[in-house]
PDB file of C-alpha atoms and ligand atoms in Angstrom:
ATOM      1  CA  UNK N   4      46.926  51.311   2.618  1.00  0.00           C
ATOM      2  CA  UNK N   5      46.804  49.343   5.806  1.00  0.00           C
ATOM      3  CA  UNK N   6      44.392  51.705   7.466  1.00  0.00           C
ATOM      4  CA  UNK N   7      41.482  53.402   5.752  1.00  0.00           C
ATOM      5  CA  UNK N   8      42.598  56.742   7.130  1.00  0.00           C
ATOM      6  CA  UNK N   9      46.048  57.870   5.975  1.00  0.00           C
ATOM      7  CA  UNK N  10      48.725  57.061   8.528  1.00  0.00           C
ATOM      8  CA  UNK N  11      51.503  59.663   8.805  1.00  0.00           C
ATOM      9  CA  UNK N  12      55.180  58.726   8.869  1.00  0.00           C
ATOM     10  CA  UNK N  13      56.213  58.965  12.505  1.00  0.00           C
ATOM     11  CA  UNK N  14      59.842  58.035  13.254  1.00  0.00           C
ATOM     12  CA  UNK N  15      60.335  56.435  16.670  1.00  0.00           C
ATOM     13  CA  UNK N  16      63.720  55.799  18.312  1.00  0.00           C
ATOM     14  CA  UNK N  17      64.794  52.203  17.530  1.00  0.00           C
ATOM     15  CA  UNK N  18      63.388  50.075  20.328  1.00  0.00           C
ATOM     16  CA  UNK N  19      64.988  46.918  21.721  1.00  0.00           C
ATOM     17  CA  UNK N  20      68.425  47.691  20.368  1.00  0.00           C
ATOM     18  CA  UNK N  21      70.947  44.853  20.886  1.00  0.00           C
ATOM     19  CA  UNK N  22      74.451  45.954  21.877  1.00  0.00           C
ATOM     20  CA  UNK N  23      76.849  42.977  21.768  1.00  0.00           C
ATOM     21  CA  UNK N  24      80.585  43.007  21.217  1.00  0.00           C
ATOM     22  CA  UNK N  25      81.884  41.196  18.124  1.00  0.00           C
ATOM     23  CA  UNK N  26      82.817  38.018  19.981  1.00  0.00           C
ATOM     24  CA  UNK N  27      79.417  37.797  21.611  1.00  0.00           C
ATOM     25  CA  UNK N  28      77.730  38.280  18.243  1.00  0.00           C
ATOM     26  CA  UNK N  29      79.773  35.469  16.686  1.00  0.00           C
ATOM     27  CA  UNK N  30      79.038  33.202  19.620  1.00  0.00           C
ATOM     28  CA  UNK N  31      75.319  33.917  19.328  1.00  0.00           C
ATOM     29  CA  UNK N  32      75.375  33.387  15.547  1.00  0.00           C
ATOM     30  CA  UNK N  33      77.172  30.068  15.958  1.00  0.00           C
ATOM     31  CA  UNK N  34      74.807  28.965  18.705  1.00  0.00           C
ATOM     32  CA  UNK N  35      71.799  29.737  16.505  1.00  0.00           C
ATOM     33  CA  UNK N  36      73.358  27.844  13.600  1.00  0.00           C
ATOM     34  CA  UNK N  37      73.880  24.927  15.979  1.00  0.00           C
ATOM     35  CA  UNK N  38      70.242  25.063  17.001  1.00  0.00           C
ATOM     36  CA  UNK N  39      68.970  25.206  13.412  1.00  0.00           C
ATOM     37  CA  UNK N  40      71.256  22.351  12.364  1.00  0.00           C
ATOM     38  CA  UNK N  41      69.228  20.161  14.704  1.00  0.00           C
ATOM     39  CA  UNK N  42      65.986  20.941  12.854  1.00  0.00           C
ATOM     40  CA  UNK N  43      64.709  18.066  10.747  1.00  0.00           C
ATOM     41  CA  UNK N  44      61.418  17.641   8.960  1.00  0.00           C
ATOM     42  CA  UNK N  45      59.563  14.871  10.760  1.00  0.00           C
ATOM     43  CA  UNK N  46      56.949  12.642   9.142  1.00  0.00           C
ATOM     44  CA  UNK N  47      56.254  10.319  12.065  1.00  0.00           C
ATOM     45  CA  UNK N  48      54.613  12.011  15.029  1.00  0.00           C
ATOM     46  CA  UNK N  49      53.869  10.840  18.549  1.00  0.00           C
ATOM     47  CA  UNK N  50      50.286  11.310  19.735  1.00  0.00           C
ATOM     48  CA  UNK N  51      51.638  13.301  22.731  1.00  0.00           C
ATOM     49  CA  UNK N  52      49.540  16.478  23.056  1.00  0.00           C
ATOM     50  CA  UNK N  53      51.023  19.958  22.687  1.00  0.00           C
ATOM     51  CA  UNK N  54      49.629  22.878  24.687  1.00  0.00           C
ATOM     52  CA  UNK N  55      47.628  25.419  22.720  1.00  0.00           C
ATOM     53  CA  UNK N  56      49.690  28.205  24.310  1.00  0.00           C
ATOM     54  CA  UNK N  57      52.885  26.866  22.672  1.00  0.00           C
ATOM     55  CA  UNK N  58      51.234  27.025  19.264  1.00  0.00           C
ATOM     56  CA  UNK N  59      49.884  30.511  19.978  1.00  0.00           C
ATOM     57  CA  UNK N  60      53.325  31.718  21.034  1.00  0.00           C
ATOM     58  CA  UNK N  61      54.963  30.302  17.894  1.00  0.00           C
ATOM     59  CA  UNK N  62      52.328  31.897  15.658  1.00  0.00           C
ATOM     60  CA  UNK N  63      52.811  35.209  17.497  1.00  0.00           C
ATOM     61  CA  UNK N  64      56.504  34.913  16.551  1.00  0.00           C
ATOM     62  CA  UNK N  65      55.542  34.319  12.899  1.00  0.00           C
ATOM     63  CA  UNK N  66      53.441  37.472  13.112  1.00  0.00           C
ATOM     64  CA  UNK N  67      56.587  39.514  13.872  1.00  0.00           C
ATOM     65  CA  UNK N  68      58.007  38.837  10.399  1.00  0.00           C
ATOM     66  CA  UNK N  69      58.689  41.782   8.086  1.00  0.00           C
ATOM     67  CA  UNK N  70      56.174  42.167   5.255  1.00  0.00           C
ATOM     68  CA  UNK N  71      55.455  44.290   2.193  1.00  0.00           C
ATOM     69  CA  UNK N  72      54.276  47.726   3.402  1.00  0.00           C
ATOM     70  CA  UNK N  73      53.796  46.057   6.824  1.00  0.00           C
ATOM     71  CA  UNK N  74      50.467  44.673   5.587  1.00  0.00           C
ATOM     72  CA  UNK N  75      51.138  41.302   7.265  1.00  0.00           C
ATOM     73  CA  UNK N  76      49.291  39.383   4.509  1.00  0.00           C
ATOM     74  CA  UNK N  77      49.058  36.093   6.381  1.00  0.00           C
ATOM     75  CA  UNK N  78      46.524  34.107   8.335  1.00  0.00           C
ATOM     76  CA  UNK N  79      47.065  30.956  10.379  1.00  0.00           C
ATOM     77  CA  UNK N  80      44.463  28.325  11.215  1.00  0.00           C
ATOM     78  CA  UNK N  81      45.566  26.025  14.062  1.00  0.00           C
ATOM     79  CA  UNK N  82      43.640  22.766  14.237  1.00  0.00           C
ATOM     80  CA  UNK N  83      43.693  20.210  17.037  1.00  0.00           C
ATOM     81  CA  UNK N  84      40.084  19.003  16.666  1.00  0.00           C
ATOM     82  CA  UNK N  85      40.452  15.296  15.741  1.00  0.00           C
ATOM     83  CA  UNK N  86      37.377  15.328  13.491  1.00  0.00           C
ATOM     84  CA  UNK N  87      38.688  18.295  11.527  1.00  0.00           C
ATOM     85  CA  UNK N  88      42.168  16.768  11.257  1.00  0.00           C
ATOM     86  CA  UNK N  89      40.610  13.544   9.906  1.00  0.00           C
ATOM     87  CA  UNK N  90      38.653  15.506   7.344  1.00  0.00           C
ATOM     88  CA  UNK N  91      41.772  17.396   6.244  1.00  0.00           C
ATOM     89  CA  UNK N  92      43.671  14.108   6.002  1.00  0.00           C
ATOM     90  CA  UNK N  93      40.947  12.548   3.836  1.00  0.00           C
ATOM     91  CA  UNK N  94      40.770  15.594   1.568  1.00  0.00           C
ATOM     92  CA  UNK N  95      44.557  15.877   1.271  1.00  0.00           C
ATOM     93  CA  UNK N  96      44.933  12.172   0.512  1.00  0.00           C
ATOM     94  CA  UNK N  97      42.380  12.472  -2.259  1.00  0.00           C
ATOM     95  CA  UNK N  98      44.477  15.190  -3.925  1.00  0.00           C
ATOM     96  CA  UNK N  99      47.723  13.372  -3.204  1.00  0.00           C
ATOM     97  CA  UNK N 100      46.348  10.171  -4.730  1.00  0.00           C
ATOM     98  CA  UNK N 101      45.988  11.930  -8.068  1.00  0.00           C
ATOM     99  CA  UNK N 102      49.400  13.591  -7.649  1.00  0.00           C
ATOM    100  CA  UNK N 103      51.318  10.373  -6.930  1.00  0.00           C
ATOM    101  CA  UNK N 104      49.274   8.486  -9.508  1.00  0.00           C
ATOM    102  CA  UNK N 105      50.921  10.471 -12.260  1.00  0.00           C
ATOM    103  CA  UNK N 106      49.451  13.953 -11.965  1.00  0.00           C
ATOM    104  CA  UNK N 107      52.800  15.234 -10.736  1.00  0.00           C
ATOM    105  CA  UNK N 108      54.645  14.103 -13.871  1.00  0.00           C
ATOM    106  CA  UNK N 109      57.657  11.773 -14.070  1.00  0.00           C
ATOM    107  CA  UNK N 110      60.356  14.288 -13.243  1.00  0.00           C
ATOM    108  CA  UNK N 111      58.648  15.505 -10.055  1.00  0.00           C
ATOM    109  CA  UNK N 112      57.932  11.953  -8.876  1.00  0.00           C
ATOM    110  CA  UNK N 113      61.579  11.000  -9.497  1.00  0.00           C
ATOM    111  CA  UNK N 114      62.691  14.021  -7.453  1.00  0.00           C
ATOM    112  CA  UNK N 115      60.559  12.813  -4.530  1.00  0.00           C
ATOM    113  CA  UNK N 116      61.819   9.225  -4.580  1.00  0.00           C
ATOM    114  CA  UNK N 117      64.707   9.825  -2.118  1.00  0.00           C
ATOM    115  CA  UNK N 118      62.234  11.331   0.363  1.00  0.00           C
ATOM    116  CA  UNK N 119      60.114   8.177   0.438  1.00  0.00           C
ATOM    117  CA  UNK N 120      56.831  10.114   0.447  1.00  0.00           C
ATOM    118  CA  UNK N 121      53.548   8.772  -0.892  1.00  0.00           C
ATOM    119  CA  UNK N 122      49.854   9.637  -0.901  1.00  0.00           C
ATOM    120  CA  UNK N 123      49.282   8.302   2.632  1.00  0.00           C
ATOM    121  CA  UNK N 124      49.335  11.148   5.150  1.00  0.00           C
ATOM    122  CA  UNK N 125      48.694   9.620   8.598  1.00  0.00           C
ATOM    123  CA  UNK N 126      50.654  12.468  10.209  1.00  0.00           C
ATOM    124  CA  UNK N 127      47.739  14.790   9.380  1.00  0.00           C
ATOM    125  CA  UNK N 128      45.713  12.896  11.995  1.00  0.00           C
ATOM    126  CA  UNK N 129      48.424  11.825  14.414  1.00  0.00           C
ATOM    127  CA  UNK N 130      50.234  15.165  14.836  1.00  0.00           C
ATOM    128  CA  UNK N 131      48.449  17.009  17.657  1.00  0.00           C
ATOM    129  CA  UNK N 132      48.277  20.234  15.662  1.00  0.00           C
ATOM    130  CA  UNK N 133      47.979  21.262  12.031  1.00  0.00           C
ATOM    131  CA  UNK N 134      48.737  24.874  11.238  1.00  0.00           C
ATOM    132  CA  UNK N 135      47.394  25.941   7.856  1.00  0.00           C
ATOM    133  CA  UNK N 136      49.075  29.039   6.473  1.00  0.00           C
ATOM    134  CA  UNK N 137      47.073  31.312   4.187  1.00  0.00           C
ATOM    135  CA  UNK N 138      48.362  34.170   2.027  1.00  0.00           C
ATOM    136  CA  UNK N 139      46.030  37.135   1.662  1.00  0.00           C
ATOM    137  CA  UNK N 140      46.141  38.101  -2.008  1.00  0.00           C
ATOM    138  CA  UNK N 141      44.509  41.385  -1.062  1.00  0.00           C
ATOM    139  CA  UNK N 142      43.341  42.926   2.192  1.00  0.00           C
ATOM    140  CA  UNK N 143      39.813  43.880   3.142  1.00  0.00           C
ATOM    141  CA  UNK N 144      38.525  46.591   5.451  1.00  0.00           C
ATOM    142  CA  UNK N 145      35.580  45.850   7.730  1.00  0.00           C
ATOM    143  CA  UNK N 146      33.227  47.437   5.174  1.00  0.00           C
ATOM    144  CA  UNK N 147      34.382  44.964   2.503  1.00  0.00           C
ATOM    145  CA  UNK N 148      36.444  47.402   0.423  1.00  0.00           C
ATOM    146  CA  UNK N 149      39.774  46.014  -0.729  1.00  0.00           C
ATOM    147  CA  UNK N 150      43.357  47.201  -0.560  1.00  0.00           C
ATOM    148  CA  UNK N 151      46.403  45.852  -2.357  1.00  0.00           C
ATOM    149  CA  UNK N 152      48.997  43.724  -0.609  1.00  0.00           C
ATOM    150  CA  UNK N 153      52.628  43.670  -1.762  1.00  0.00           C
ATOM    151  CA  UNK N 154      55.264  40.938  -1.972  1.00  0.00           C
ATOM    152  CA  UNK N 155      52.746  38.459  -0.642  1.00  0.00           C
ATOM    153  CA  UNK N 156      54.644  35.168  -1.324  1.00  0.00           C
ATOM    154  CA  UNK N 157      57.866  36.681   0.031  1.00  0.00           C
ATOM    155  CA  UNK N 158      56.162  38.011   3.176  1.00  0.00           C
ATOM    156  CA  UNK N 159      54.328  34.767   3.902  1.00  0.00           C
ATOM    157  CA  UNK N 160      57.497  32.772   3.212  1.00  0.00           C
ATOM    158  CA  UNK N 161      59.423  34.823   5.776  1.00  0.00           C
ATOM    159  CA  UNK N 162      56.632  34.442   8.352  1.00  0.00           C
ATOM    160  CA  UNK N 163      56.578  30.691   7.748  1.00  0.00           C
ATOM    161  CA  UNK N 164      60.336  30.575   8.292  1.00  0.00           C
ATOM    162  CA  UNK N 165      59.897  32.411  11.586  1.00  0.00           C
ATOM    163  CA  UNK N 166      57.175  29.937  12.549  1.00  0.00           C
ATOM    164  CA  UNK N 167      59.274  26.860  11.758  1.00  0.00           C
ATOM    165  CA  UNK N 168      62.237  28.310  13.676  1.00  0.00           C
ATOM    166  CA  UNK N 169      59.986  29.197  16.641  1.00  0.00           C
ATOM    167  CA  UNK N 170      58.504  25.692  16.764  1.00  0.00           C
ATOM    168  CA  UNK N 171      61.947  24.128  16.613  1.00  0.00           C
ATOM    169  CA  UNK N 172      63.275  26.476  19.297  1.00  0.00           C
ATOM    170  CA  UNK N 173      60.413  25.372  21.549  1.00  0.00           C
ATOM    171  CA  UNK N 174      61.391  21.726  21.039  1.00  0.00           C
ATOM    172  CA  UNK N 175      58.646  20.818  18.589  1.00  0.00           C
ATOM    173  CA  UNK N 176      58.970  19.125  15.224  1.00  0.00           C
ATOM    174  CA  UNK N 177      57.051  19.867  12.091  1.00  0.00           C
ATOM    175  CA  UNK N 178      56.495  18.809   8.520  1.00  0.00           C
ATOM    176  CA  UNK N 179      55.828  21.271   5.732  1.00  0.00           C
ATOM    177  CA  UNK N 180      53.097  19.616   3.728  1.00  0.00           C
ATOM    178  CA  UNK N 181      51.689  20.906   0.468  1.00  0.00           C
ATOM    179  CA  UNK N 182      48.822  18.851  -0.915  1.00  0.00           C
ATOM    180  CA  UNK N 183      48.399  19.832  -4.491  1.00  0.00           C
ATOM    181  CA  UNK N 184      46.005  21.617  -5.064  1.00  0.00           C
ATOM    182  CA  UNK N 185      45.042  22.995  -1.654  1.00  0.00           C
ATOM    183  CA  UNK N 186      41.897  24.955  -2.484  1.00  0.00           C
ATOM    184  CA  UNK N 187      39.776  22.526  -0.412  1.00  0.00           C
ATOM    185  CA  UNK N 188      41.207  24.126   2.740  1.00  0.00           C
ATOM    186  CA  UNK N 189      39.235  27.352   2.145  1.00  0.00           C
ATOM    187  CA  UNK N 190      35.929  25.505   2.397  1.00  0.00           C
ATOM    188  CA  UNK N 191      37.037  23.195   5.201  1.00  0.00           C
ATOM    189  CA  UNK N 192      38.341  26.041   7.351  1.00  0.00           C
ATOM    190  CA  UNK N 193      35.828  28.702   6.281  1.00  0.00           C
ATOM    191  CA  UNK N 194      38.423  31.106   4.869  1.00  0.00           C
ATOM    192  CA  UNK N 195      37.518  33.668   2.199  1.00  0.00           C
ATOM    193  CA  UNK N 196      38.376  33.113  -1.466  1.00  0.00           C
ATOM    194  CA  UNK N 197      41.044  35.839  -1.512  1.00  0.00           C
ATOM    195  CA  UNK N 198      43.145  33.794   0.943  1.00  0.00           C
ATOM    196  CA  UNK N 199      45.379  31.263  -0.793  1.00  0.00           C
ATOM    197  CA  UNK N 200      46.364  28.202   1.255  1.00  0.00           C
ATOM    198  CA  UNK N 201      50.155  27.999   1.113  1.00  0.00           C
ATOM    199  CA  UNK N 202      50.942  24.957   3.212  1.00  0.00           C
ATOM    200  CA  UNK N 203      49.956  22.758   6.097  1.00  0.00           C
ATOM    201  CA  UNK N 204      52.456  22.447   8.934  1.00  0.00           C
ATOM    202  CA  UNK N 205      51.946  19.253  10.907  1.00  0.00           C
ATOM    203  CA  UNK N 206      53.310  20.010  14.384  1.00  0.00           C
ATOM    204  CA  UNK N 207      54.108  17.832  17.376  1.00  0.00           C
ATOM    205  CA  UNK N 208      56.665  15.556  18.960  1.00  0.00           C
ATOM    206  CA  UNK N 209      58.491  12.947  16.894  1.00  0.00           C
ATOM    207  CA  UNK N 210      57.376   9.345  17.307  1.00  0.00           C
ATOM    208  CA  UNK N 211      59.684   6.881  18.995  1.00  0.00           C
ATOM    209  CA  UNK N 212      61.758   5.508  16.117  1.00  0.00           C
ATOM    210  CA  UNK N 213      61.006   8.415  13.761  1.00  0.00           C
ATOM    211  CA  UNK N 214      63.396   8.562  10.806  1.00  0.00           C
ATOM    212  CA  UNK N 215      64.584  11.173   8.353  1.00  0.00           C
ATOM    213  CA  UNK N 216      65.502  10.357   4.759  1.00  0.00           C
ATOM    214  CA  UNK N 217      69.310  10.154   4.440  1.00  0.00           C
ATOM    215  CA  UNK N 218      69.153  12.584   1.549  1.00  0.00           C
ATOM    216  CA  UNK N 219      67.756  15.278   3.847  1.00  0.00           C
ATOM    217  CA  UNK N 220      71.074  15.366   5.700  1.00  0.00           C
ATOM    218  CA  UNK N 221      72.931  16.485   2.577  1.00  0.00           C
ATOM    219  CA  UNK N 222      73.043  20.273   2.740  1.00  0.00           C
ATOM    220  CA  UNK N 223      74.854  22.481   0.257  1.00  0.00           C
ATOM    221  CA  UNK N 224      78.156  23.756   1.656  1.00  0.00           C
ATOM    222  CA  UNK N 225      78.479  27.474   2.356  1.00  0.00           C
ATOM    223  CA  UNK N 226      80.632  28.095  -0.728  1.00  0.00           C
ATOM    224  CA  UNK N 227      77.824  26.744  -2.903  1.00  0.00           C
ATOM    225  CA  UNK N 228      75.232  29.143  -1.493  1.00  0.00           C
ATOM    226  CA  UNK N 229      77.263  32.261  -0.711  1.00  0.00           C
ATOM    227  CA  UNK N 230      79.411  34.605  -2.789  1.00  0.00           C
ATOM    228  CA  UNK N 231      81.155  37.330  -0.803  1.00  0.00           C
ATOM    229  CA  UNK N 232      81.990  40.591  -2.563  1.00  0.00           C
ATOM    230  CA  UNK N 233      84.050  42.460   0.019  1.00  0.00           C
ATOM    231  CA  UNK N 234      86.499  44.142  -2.337  1.00  0.00           C
ATOM    232  CA  UNK N 235      89.392  42.000  -1.023  1.00  0.00           C
ATOM    233  CA  UNK N 236      89.023  38.359  -1.935  1.00  0.00           C
ATOM    234  CA  UNK N 237      87.711  36.490  -4.935  1.00  0.00           C
ATOM    235  CA  UNK N 238      85.260  34.324  -3.043  1.00  0.00           C
TER     236      UNK N 238
HETATM  237  N1  IYR E 325      52.653  17.311  -1.833  1.00  0.00           N
HETATM  238  C1  IYR E 325      53.218  16.001  -1.875  1.00  0.00           C
HETATM  239  C2  IYR E 325      54.460  15.928  -2.684  1.00  0.00           C
HETATM  240  C3  IYR E 325      55.688  16.551  -2.188  1.00  0.00           C
HETATM  241  C4  IYR E 325      56.250  17.568  -2.934  1.00  0.00           C
HETATM  242  C5  IYR E 325      57.432  18.107  -2.553  1.00  0.00           C
HETATM  243  I1  IYR E 325      58.296  19.507  -3.725  1.00  0.00           I
HETATM  244  C6  IYR E 325      58.099  17.646  -1.397  1.00  0.00           C
HETATM  245  O1  IYR E 325      59.314  18.195  -1.013  1.00  0.00           O
HETATM  246  C7  IYR E 325      57.557  16.619  -0.667  1.00  0.00           C
HETATM  247  C8  IYR E 325      56.331  16.068  -1.070  1.00  0.00           C
HETATM  248  C9  IYR E 325      53.409  15.427  -0.459  1.00  0.00           C
HETATM  249  O2  IYR E 325      53.346  16.208   0.498  1.00  0.00           O
HETATM  250  O3  IYR E 325      53.630  14.238  -0.319  1.00  0.00           O
END
């Protein structure tokens, strides 16, 4: 129920159809894999500014993600205002202080050790942009009446994946950051209670001398993440 009036099913001829031969498809797939292999989460940002239009274009790409019943249950807040970034940093560090002080529990803290993260989040101020991603638990018409959304975490996860890929394709770096809990972002950014903050993406250029944790380079091999059932082979 995306529209208050019932929308009819209206089949349109598939637009924008790609027509590549098999070799071209494989070459494109390999090239995209190559591009995505060069994506790394970055924690150290340069203060170099990033044009608002780049952020808008990347978010427009996120908005092309598939979603449950095409309800598009996402909202993005893009912040470059230094005062607002400082406030978000202070609020996030307050939550993270409790988290790293034991709130997370021993097992979680042990899992984070190889990443070298702690409660200090300078990137929230240094990165030129923060994009806060919200998931709309339900939708609202202009008159305030509600409608159900479907597969909200899945839909928002796909859109976030599109966004991260779009930023990387543009030559930008980002860090997925999830202060725990994140409720403070509703008040700080003036978003309604039915929107759940999902994550903060810090976006910008990597600092000179930025590092990645060695452990982040260890990716599962294809045979550990893919089983093929083609009726011919076992694997
Ligand atoms: N929110 C904390 C902790 C954290 C949790 C996971 I799971 C990570 O992959 C990385 C960090 C922080 O952002 O530091």
